[in-house]
Amino acid sequence: REHLIEEKAKLLETLKPSGLLVLNWDDSAVVEMKTRTKNRGITFGFSVGADIRGSGDSISYSEKNEPEGIIFRVDAEGKSFPVVLDGLFGRSHVYASLAALALSSGLKLNILSAAESLKSYDAPPGRMRLLKGIKNSLIIDDTYNSSPYACEMALRTLGNIRCRTEGCRHVAVLGDMLELG
């Protein structure tokens, strides 16, 4: 982990003096990188103190009690507003959204417009996307190059989805994890 942090920190050397640093406030090693540069920075995360703070992330459901995606709250710039990501699951998408909102805020863009534009966010295939299966089944596709952490998060998400009908079940199909470093 320390080697990976050092490699990521080298990116700071490429940042122009006027460049903006967007940091995950929930990762102390990432926040520490702010001490290595004089660049202006903005933070995002779920922890108290983040400039763009997420909370209350949960699975959203349709009127038919079918899981549809994620809903979460954002507190930023003195505003509090909900963000909805349809067809996606997992906290990784919430973090990506918070990072995008932090960038928007740091660039002085309208954060409410940026949050609204997240409704059209379309994750790449294999990244916690909801797919319709056969016999009224639903599939969460998280097949792209998984890691132990990503697998754990996917299993937690699966466990958090409530059943639509009596007697339903959750099934996890796991494969190899290659290129783990």
JSON list of C-alpha atoms in Angstrom, two decimals:
[
{"chain": "A", "resi": 1, "resn": "ARG", "atom": "CA", "xyz": [0.00, 0.00, 0.00]},
{"chain": "A", "resi": 2, "resn": "GLU", "atom": "CA", "xyz": [2.82, 2.41, 0.84]},
{"chain": "A", "resi": 3, "resn": "HIS", "atom": "CA", "xyz": [4.42, 1.86, -2.57]},
{"chain": "A", "resi": 4, "resn": "LEU", "atom": "CA", "xyz": [1.10, 2.56, -4.30]},
{"chain": "A", "resi": 5, "resn": "ILE", "atom": "CA", "xyz": [0.65, 5.76, -2.27]},
{"chain": "A", "resi": 6, "resn": "GLU", "atom": "CA", "xyz": [4.13, 6.96, -3.26]},
{"chain": "A", "resi": 7, "resn": "GLU", "atom": "CA", "xyz": [3.40, 6.25, -6.93]},
{"chain": "A", "resi": 8, "resn": "LYS", "atom": "CA", "xyz": [0.13, 8.20, -6.77]},
{"chain": "A", "resi": 9, "resn": "ALA", "atom": "CA", "xyz": [1.86, 11.07, -4.97]},
{"chain": "A", "resi": 10, "resn": "LYS", "atom": "CA", "xyz": [4.21, 11.46, -7.96]},
{"chain": "A", "resi": 11, "resn": "LEU", "atom": "CA", "xyz": [1.21, 12.79, -9.88]},
{"chain": "A", "resi": 12, "resn": "LEU", "atom": "CA", "xyz": [1.49, 15.94, -7.76]},
{"chain": "A", "resi": 13, "resn": "GLU", "atom": "CA", "xyz": [4.69, 16.80, -9.62]},
{"chain": "A", "resi": 14, "resn": "THR", "atom": "CA", "xyz": [2.70, 17.16, -12.84]},
{"chain": "A", "resi": 15, "resn": "LEU", "atom": "CA", "xyz": [0.18, 19.59, -11.37]},
{"chain": "A", "resi": 16, "resn": "LYS", "atom": "CA", "xyz": [0.62, 23.18, -12.52]},
{"chain": "A", "resi": 17, "resn": "PRO", "atom": "CA", "xyz": [0.83, 25.86, -9.80]},
{"chain": "A", "resi": 18, "resn": "SER", "atom": "CA", "xyz": [-2.71, 26.97, -10.65]},
{"chain": "A", "resi": 19, "resn": "GLY", "atom": "CA", "xyz": [-3.97, 23.38, -10.70]},
{"chain": "A", "resi": 20, "resn": "LEU", "atom": "CA", "xyz": [-6.71, 22.05, -8.44]},
{"chain": "A", "resi": 21, "resn": "LEU", "atom": "CA", "xyz": [-6.16, 19.07, -6.16]},
{"chain": "A", "resi": 22, "resn": "VAL", "atom": "CA", "xyz": [-9.27, 16.92, -5.50]},
{"chain": "A", "resi": 23, "resn": "LEU", "atom": "CA", "xyz": [-8.77, 14.59, -2.53]},
{"chain": "A", "resi": 24, "resn": "ASN", "atom": "CA", "xyz": [-10.72, 11.77, -0.87]},
{"chain": "A", "resi": 25, "resn": "TRP", "atom": "CA", "xyz": [-11.17, 13.04, 2.72]},
{"chain": "A", "resi": 26, "resn": "ASP", "atom": "CA", "xyz": [-11.96, 9.51, 3.92]},
{"chain": "A", "resi": 27, "resn": "ASP", "atom": "CA", "xyz": [-8.44, 8.26, 3.13]},
{"chain": "A", "resi": 28, "resn": "SER", "atom": "CA", "xyz": [-5.84, 9.74, 5.49]},
{"chain": "A", "resi": 29, "resn": "ALA", "atom": "CA", "xyz": [-2.96, 8.80, 3.16]},
{"chain": "A", "resi": 30, "resn": "VAL", "atom": "CA", "xyz": [-4.60, 10.75, 0.33]},
{"chain": "A", "resi": 31, "resn": "VAL", "atom": "CA", "xyz": [-5.38, 13.77, 2.54]},
{"chain": "A", "resi": 32, "resn": "GLU", "atom": "CA", "xyz": [-1.73, 13.79, 3.64]},
{"chain": "A", "resi": 33, "resn": "MET", "atom": "CA", "xyz": [-0.75, 14.45, 0.02]},
{"chain": "A", "resi": 34, "resn": "LYS", "atom": "CA", "xyz": [-2.11, 17.98, 0.46]},
{"chain": "A", "resi": 35, "resn": "THR", "atom": "CA", "xyz": [0.94, 18.73, 2.64]},
{"chain": "A", "resi": 36, "resn": "ARG", "atom": "CA", "xyz": [3.23, 17.95, -0.32]},
{"chain": "A", "resi": 37, "resn": "THR", "atom": "CA", "xyz": [1.96, 20.79, -2.51]},
{"chain": "A", "resi": 38, "resn": "LYS", "atom": "CA", "xyz": [0.87, 24.41, -2.35]},
{"chain": "A", "resi": 39, "resn": "ASN", "atom": "CA", "xyz": [-1.96, 23.84, -4.82]},
{"chain": "A", "resi": 40, "resn": "ARG", "atom": "CA", "xyz": [-5.51, 24.73, -3.95]},
{"chain": "A", "resi": 41, "resn": "GLY", "atom": "CA", "xyz": [-7.41, 21.65, -2.84]},
{"chain": "A", "resi": 42, "resn": "ILE", "atom": "CA", "xyz": [-10.97, 20.48, -2.30]},
{"chain": "A", "resi": 43, "resn": "THR", "atom": "CA", "xyz": [-12.05, 17.33, -0.49]},
{"chain": "A", "resi": 44, "resn": "PHE", "atom": "CA", "xyz": [-14.91, 14.86, -0.81]},
{"chain": "A", "resi": 45, "resn": "GLY", "atom": "CA", "xyz": [-16.10, 11.91, 1.24]},
{"chain": "A", "resi": 46, "resn": "PHE", "atom": "CA", "xyz": [-18.48, 10.75, 3.93]},
{"chain": "A", "resi": 47, "resn": "SER", "atom": "CA", "xyz": [-16.48, 11.94, 6.95]},
{"chain": "A", "resi": 48, "resn": "VAL", "atom": "CA", "xyz": [-17.12, 15.15, 8.81]},
{"chain": "A", "resi": 49, "resn": "GLY", "atom": "CA", "xyz": [-14.89, 17.89, 7.46]},
{"chain": "A", "resi": 50, "resn": "ALA", "atom": "CA", "xyz": [-15.11, 16.99, 3.76]},
{"chain": "A", "resi": 51, "resn": "ASP", "atom": "CA", "xyz": [-15.90, 19.99, 1.56]},
{"chain": "A", "resi": 52, "resn": "ILE", "atom": "CA", "xyz": [-18.31, 17.85, -0.50]},
{"chain": "A", "resi": 53, "resn": "ARG", "atom": "CA", "xyz": [-19.88, 15.42, 1.94]},
{"chain": "A", "resi": 54, "resn": "GLY", "atom": "CA", "xyz": [-22.07, 12.44, 1.10]},
{"chain": "A", "resi": 55, "resn": "SER", "atom": "CA", "xyz": [-24.43, 10.68, 3.48]},
{"chain": "A", "resi": 56, "resn": "GLY", "atom": "CA", "xyz": [-27.40, 8.36, 3.62]},
{"chain": "A", "resi": 57, "resn": "ASP", "atom": "CA", "xyz": [-26.46, 6.30, 0.56]},
{"chain": "A", "resi": 58, "resn": "SER", "atom": "CA", "xyz": [-28.99, 3.55, 0.00]},
{"chain": "A", "resi": 59, "resn": "ILE", "atom": "CA", "xyz": [-30.63, 1.51, -2.71]},
{"chain": "A", "resi": 60, "resn": "SER", "atom": "CA", "xyz": [-33.58, 3.19, -4.40]},
{"chain": "A", "resi": 61, "resn": "TYR", "atom": "CA", "xyz": [-36.66, 1.16, -5.33]},
{"chain": "A", "resi": 62, "resn": "SER", "atom": "CA", "xyz": [-39.41, 1.54, -7.91]},
{"chain": "A", "resi": 63, "resn": "GLU", "atom": "CA", "xyz": [-43.13, 1.51, -7.11]},
{"chain": "A", "resi": 64, "resn": "LYS", "atom": "CA", "xyz": [-43.01, -2.22, -7.92]},
{"chain": "A", "resi": 65, "resn": "ASN", "atom": "CA", "xyz": [-40.39, -2.64, -5.15]},
{"chain": "A", "resi": 66, "resn": "GLU", "atom": "CA", "xyz": [-37.65, -3.34, -7.71]},
{"chain": "A", "resi": 67, "resn": "PRO", "atom": "CA", "xyz": [-34.17, -1.99, -7.02]},
{"chain": "A", "resi": 68, "resn": "GLU", "atom": "CA", "xyz": [-33.39, 0.86, -9.42]},
{"chain": "A", "resi": 69, "resn": "GLY", "atom": "CA", "xyz": [-30.09, 2.32, -8.31]},
{"chain": "A", "resi": 70, "resn": "ILE", "atom": "CA", "xyz": [-28.57, 4.49, -5.61]},
{"chain": "A", "resi": 71, "resn": "ILE", "atom": "CA", "xyz": [-29.80, 7.57, -3.82]},
{"chain": "A", "resi": 72, "resn": "PHE", "atom": "CA", "xyz": [-27.68, 9.65, -1.46]},
{"chain": "A", "resi": 73, "resn": "ARG", "atom": "CA", "xyz": [-27.52, 13.12, 0.06]},
{"chain": "A", "resi": 74, "resn": "VAL", "atom": "CA", "xyz": [-24.81, 15.69, -0.62]},
{"chain": "A", "resi": 75, "resn": "ASP", "atom": "CA", "xyz": [-23.92, 18.62, 1.59]},
{"chain": "A", "resi": 76, "resn": "ALA", "atom": "CA", "xyz": [-21.81, 21.24, -0.19]},
{"chain": "A", "resi": 77, "resn": "GLU", "atom": "CA", "xyz": [-21.45, 24.98, -0.47]},
{"chain": "A", "resi": 78, "resn": "GLY", "atom": "CA", "xyz": [-24.10, 25.49, 2.21]},
{"chain": "A", "resi": 79, "resn": "LYS", "atom": "CA", "xyz": [-26.63, 23.43, 0.26]},
{"chain": "A", "resi": 80, "resn": "SER", "atom": "CA", "xyz": [-28.06, 19.97, 0.88]},
{"chain": "A", "resi": 81, "resn": "PHE", "atom": "CA", "xyz": [-29.57, 17.99, -1.98]},
{"chain": "A", "resi": 82, "resn": "PRO", "atom": "CA", "xyz": [-30.30, 14.41, -3.08]},
{"chain": "A", "resi": 83, "resn": "VAL", "atom": "CA", "xyz": [-28.47, 12.68, -5.92]},
{"chain": "A", "resi": 84, "resn": "VAL", "atom": "CA", "xyz": [-29.93, 9.68, -7.77]},
{"chain": "A", "resi": 85, "resn": "LEU", "atom": "CA", "xyz": [-27.92, 7.25, -9.89]},
{"chain": "A", "resi": 86, "resn": "ASP", "atom": "CA", "xyz": [-30.22, 4.96, -11.86]},
{"chain": "A", "resi": 87, "resn": "GLY", "atom": "CA", "xyz": [-29.14, 1.46, -12.85]},
{"chain": "A", "resi": 88, "resn": "LEU", "atom": "CA", "xyz": [-26.00, 1.50, -10.69]},
{"chain": "A", "resi": 89, "resn": "PHE", "atom": "CA", "xyz": [-25.13, 0.07, -7.30]},
{"chain": "A", "resi": 90, "resn": "GLY", "atom": "CA", "xyz": [-22.30, 0.31, -4.83]},
{"chain": "A", "resi": 91, "resn": "ARG", "atom": "CA", "xyz": [-20.51, 2.97, -2.88]},
{"chain": "A", "resi": 92, "resn": "SER", "atom": "CA", "xyz": [-17.80, 3.22, -5.54]},
{"chain": "A", "resi": 93, "resn": "HIS", "atom": "CA", "xyz": [-20.26, 5.09, -7.77]},
{"chain": "A", "resi": 94, "resn": "VAL", "atom": "CA", "xyz": [-21.16, 7.39, -4.89]},
{"chain": "A", "resi": 95, "resn": "TYR", "atom": "CA", "xyz": [-17.47, 8.18, -4.39]},
{"chain": "A", "resi": 96, "resn": "ALA", "atom": "CA", "xyz": [-17.03, 8.84, -8.11]},
{"chain": "A", "resi": 97, "resn": "SER", "atom": "CA", "xyz": [-20.03, 11.18, -8.01]},
{"chain": "A", "resi": 98, "resn": "LEU", "atom": "CA", "xyz": [-18.69, 13.01, -4.96]},
{"chain": "A", "resi": 99, "resn": "ALA", "atom": "CA", "xyz": [-15.32, 13.43, -6.71]},
{"chain": "A", "resi": 100, "resn": "ALA", "atom": "CA", "xyz": [-17.07, 14.85, -9.80]},
{"chain": "A", "resi": 101, "resn": "LEU", "atom": "CA", "xyz": [-19.05, 17.25, -7.63]},
{"chain": "A", "resi": 102, "resn": "ALA", "atom": "CA", "xyz": [-15.86, 18.30, -5.84]},
{"chain": "A", "resi": 103, "resn": "LEU", "atom": "CA", "xyz": [-14.22, 19.04, -9.18]},
{"chain": "A", "resi": 104, "resn": "SER", "atom": "CA", "xyz": [-17.28, 21.00, -10.29]},
{"chain": "A", "resi": 105, "resn": "SER", "atom": "CA", "xyz": [-17.23, 23.03, -7.10]},
{"chain": "A", "resi": 106, "resn": "GLY", "atom": "CA", "xyz": [-13.49, 23.60, -7.34]},
{"chain": "A", "resi": 107, "resn": "LEU", "atom": "CA", "xyz": [-13.91, 24.89, -10.89]},
{"chain": "A", "resi": 108, "resn": "LYS", "atom": "CA", "xyz": [-16.70, 27.22, -9.69]},
{"chain": "A", "resi": 109, "resn": "LEU", "atom": "CA", "xyz": [-19.36, 25.46, -11.76]},
{"chain": "A", "resi": 110, "resn": "ASN", "atom": "CA", "xyz": [-22.96, 25.28, -10.59]},
{"chain": "A", "resi": 111, "resn": "ILE", "atom": "CA", "xyz": [-22.96, 22.29, -8.25]},
{"chain": "A", "resi": 112, "resn": "LEU", "atom": "CA", "xyz": [-26.72, 21.76, -8.51]},
{"chain": "A", "resi": 113, "resn": "SER", "atom": "CA", "xyz": [-26.45, 21.55, -12.31]},
{"chain": "A", "resi": 114, "resn": "ALA", "atom": "CA", "xyz": [-23.53, 19.15, -11.91]},
{"chain": "A", "resi": 115, "resn": "ALA", "atom": "CA", "xyz": [-25.59, 16.97, -9.56]},
{"chain": "A", "resi": 116, "resn": "GLU", "atom": "CA", "xyz": [-28.47, 17.00, -12.04]},
{"chain": "A", "resi": 117, "resn": "SER", "atom": "CA", "xyz": [-26.14, 15.89, -14.84]},
{"chain": "A", "resi": 118, "resn": "LEU", "atom": "CA", "xyz": [-25.19, 12.82, -12.80]},
{"chain": "A", "resi": 119, "resn": "LYS", "atom": "CA", "xyz": [-28.60, 11.40, -13.70]},
{"chain": "A", "resi": 120, "resn": "SER", "atom": "CA", "xyz": [-27.18, 10.63, -17.14]},
{"chain": "A", "resi": 121, "resn": "TYR", "atom": "CA", "xyz": [-24.04, 8.98, -15.72]},
{"chain": "A", "resi": 122, "resn": "ASP", "atom": "CA", "xyz": [-23.57, 5.64, -17.46]},
{"chain": "A", "resi": 123, "resn": "ALA", "atom": "CA", "xyz": [-20.94, 3.41, -15.90]},
{"chain": "A", "resi": 124, "resn": "PRO", "atom": "CA", "xyz": [-18.85, 1.14, -18.10]},
{"chain": "A", "resi": 125, "resn": "PRO", "atom": "CA", "xyz": [-20.01, -2.49, -18.46]},
{"chain": "A", "resi": 126, "resn": "GLY", "atom": "CA", "xyz": [-18.99, -4.71, -15.58]},
{"chain": "A", "resi": 127, "resn": "ARG", "atom": "CA", "xyz": [-19.00, -1.93, -12.96]},
{"chain": "A", "resi": 128, "resn": "MET", "atom": "CA", "xyz": [-21.95, -2.65, -10.63]},
{"chain": "A", "resi": 129, "resn": "ARG", "atom": "CA", "xyz": [-24.57, -2.14, -13.34]},
{"chain": "A", "resi": 130, "resn": "LEU", "atom": "CA", "xyz": [-28.11, -3.46, -13.09]},
{"chain": "A", "resi": 131, "resn": "LEU", "atom": "CA", "xyz": [-29.17, -5.84, -15.87]},
{"chain": "A", "resi": 132, "resn": "LYS", "atom": "CA", "xyz": [-32.49, -7.56, -16.48]},
{"chain": "A", "resi": 133, "resn": "GLY", "atom": "CA", "xyz": [-32.15, -11.35, -16.37]},
{"chain": "A", "resi": 134, "resn": "ILE", "atom": "CA", "xyz": [-34.41, -14.20, -17.41]},
{"chain": "A", "resi": 135, "resn": "LYS", "atom": "CA", "xyz": [-37.52, -15.24, -15.46]},
{"chain": "A", "resi": 136, "resn": "ASN", "atom": "CA", "xyz": [-37.90, -11.78, -13.89]},
{"chain": "A", "resi": 137, "resn": "SER", "atom": "CA", "xyz": [-34.42, -11.94, -12.34]},
{"chain": "A", "resi": 138, "resn": "LEU", "atom": "CA", "xyz": [-32.07, -9.01, -11.82]},
{"chain": "A", "resi": 139, "resn": "ILE", "atom": "CA", "xyz": [-28.31, -9.19, -12.28]},
{"chain": "A", "resi": 140, "resn": "ILE", "atom": "CA", "xyz": [-25.75, -6.86, -10.78]},
{"chain": "A", "resi": 141, "resn": "ASP", "atom": "CA", "xyz": [-22.88, -7.00, -13.24]},
{"chain": "A", "resi": 142, "resn": "ASP", "atom": "CA", "xyz": [-19.58, -6.42, -11.45]},
{"chain": "A", "resi": 143, "resn": "THR", "atom": "CA", "xyz": [-17.46, -8.58, -13.73]},
{"chain": "A", "resi": 144, "resn": "TYR", "atom": "CA", "xyz": [-14.73, -6.13, -14.71]},
{"chain": "A", "resi": 145, "resn": "ASN", "atom": "CA", "xyz": [-11.39, -7.06, -13.14]},
{"chain": "A", "resi": 146, "resn": "SER", "atom": "CA", "xyz": [-12.50, -7.40, -9.52]},
{"chain": "A", "resi": 147, "resn": "SER", "atom": "CA", "xyz": [-10.36, -7.07, -6.41]},
{"chain": "A", "resi": 148, "resn": "PRO", "atom": "CA", "xyz": [-10.96, -8.42, -2.89]},
{"chain": "A", "resi": 149, "resn": "TYR", "atom": "CA", "xyz": [-12.23, -5.00, -1.77]},
{"chain": "A", "resi": 150, "resn": "ALA", "atom": "CA", "xyz": [-14.54, -4.61, -4.80]},
{"chain": "A", "resi": 151, "resn": "CYS", "atom": "CA", "xyz": [-15.87, -8.13, -4.28]},
{"chain": "A", "resi": 152, "resn": "GLU", "atom": "CA", "xyz": [-16.59, -7.41, -0.63]},
{"chain": "A", "resi": 153, "resn": "MET", "atom": "CA", "xyz": [-18.44, -4.21, -1.55]},
{"chain": "A", "resi": 154, "resn": "ALA", "atom": "CA", "xyz": [-20.45, -6.05, -4.23]},
{"chain": "A", "resi": 155, "resn": "LEU", "atom": "CA", "xyz": [-21.44, -8.76, -1.74]},
{"chain": "A", "resi": 156, "resn": "ARG", "atom": "CA", "xyz": [-22.49, -6.12, 0.81]},
{"chain": "A", "resi": 157, "resn": "THR", "atom": "CA", "xyz": [-24.59, -4.39, -1.84]},
{"chain": "A", "resi": 158, "resn": "LEU", "atom": "CA", "xyz": [-26.21, -7.69, -2.80]},
{"chain": "A", "resi": 159, "resn": "GLY", "atom": "CA", "xyz": [-26.98, -8.35, 0.86]},
{"chain": "A", "resi": 160, "resn": "ASN", "atom": "CA", "xyz": [-28.62, -4.92, 1.19]},
{"chain": "A", "resi": 161, "resn": "ILE", "atom": "CA", "xyz": [-31.08, -5.46, -1.66]},
{"chain": "A", "resi": 162, "resn": "ARG", "atom": "CA", "xyz": [-34.45, -6.37, -0.25]},
{"chain": "A", "resi": 163, "resn": "CYS", "atom": "CA", "xyz": [-36.47, -9.12, -1.89]},
{"chain": "A", "resi": 164, "resn": "ARG", "atom": "CA", "xyz": [-39.25, -8.15, -4.29]},
{"chain": "A", "resi": 165, "resn": "THR", "atom": "CA", "xyz": [-41.27, -11.29, -3.69]},
{"chain": "A", "resi": 166, "resn": "GLU", "atom": "CA", "xyz": [-41.64, -13.91, -0.99]},
{"chain": "A", "resi": 167, "resn": "GLY", "atom": "CA", "xyz": [-39.18, -16.73, -1.37]},
{"chain": "A", "resi": 168, "resn": "CYS", "atom": "CA", "xyz": [-36.73, -14.78, -3.48]},
{"chain": "A", "resi": 169, "resn": "ARG", "atom": "CA", "xyz": [-33.03, -15.43, -3.11]},
{"chain": "A", "resi": 170, "resn": "HIS", "atom": "CA", "xyz": [-29.73, -13.72, -3.66]},
{"chain": "A", "resi": 171, "resn": "VAL", "atom": "CA", "xyz": [-27.05, -15.57, -5.63]},
{"chain": "A", "resi": 172, "resn": "ALA", "atom": "CA", "xyz": [-23.42, -14.52, -5.99]},
{"chain": "A", "resi": 173, "resn": "VAL", "atom": "CA", "xyz": [-21.36, -15.94, -8.85]},
{"chain": "A", "resi": 174, "resn": "LEU", "atom": "CA", "xyz": [-17.65, -15.35, -8.24]},
{"chain": "A", "resi": 175, "resn": "GLY", "atom": "CA", "xyz": [-14.76, -15.86, -10.62]},
{"chain": "A", "resi": 176, "resn": "ASP", "atom": "CA", "xyz": [-11.00, -15.42, -10.62]},
{"chain": "A", "resi": 177, "resn": "MET", "atom": "CA", "xyz": [-9.32, -12.26, -9.43]},
{"chain": "A", "resi": 178, "resn": "LEU", "atom": "CA", "xyz": [-6.34, -11.65, -11.64]},
{"chain": "A", "resi": 179, "resn": "GLU", "atom": "CA", "xyz": [-3.63, -8.97, -11.64]},
{"chain": "A", "resi": 180, "resn": "LEU", "atom": "CA", "xyz": [-3.86, -8.17, -7.94]},
{"chain": "A", "resi": 181, "resn": "GLY", "atom": "CA", "xyz": [-0.51, -6.39, -8.01]}
]
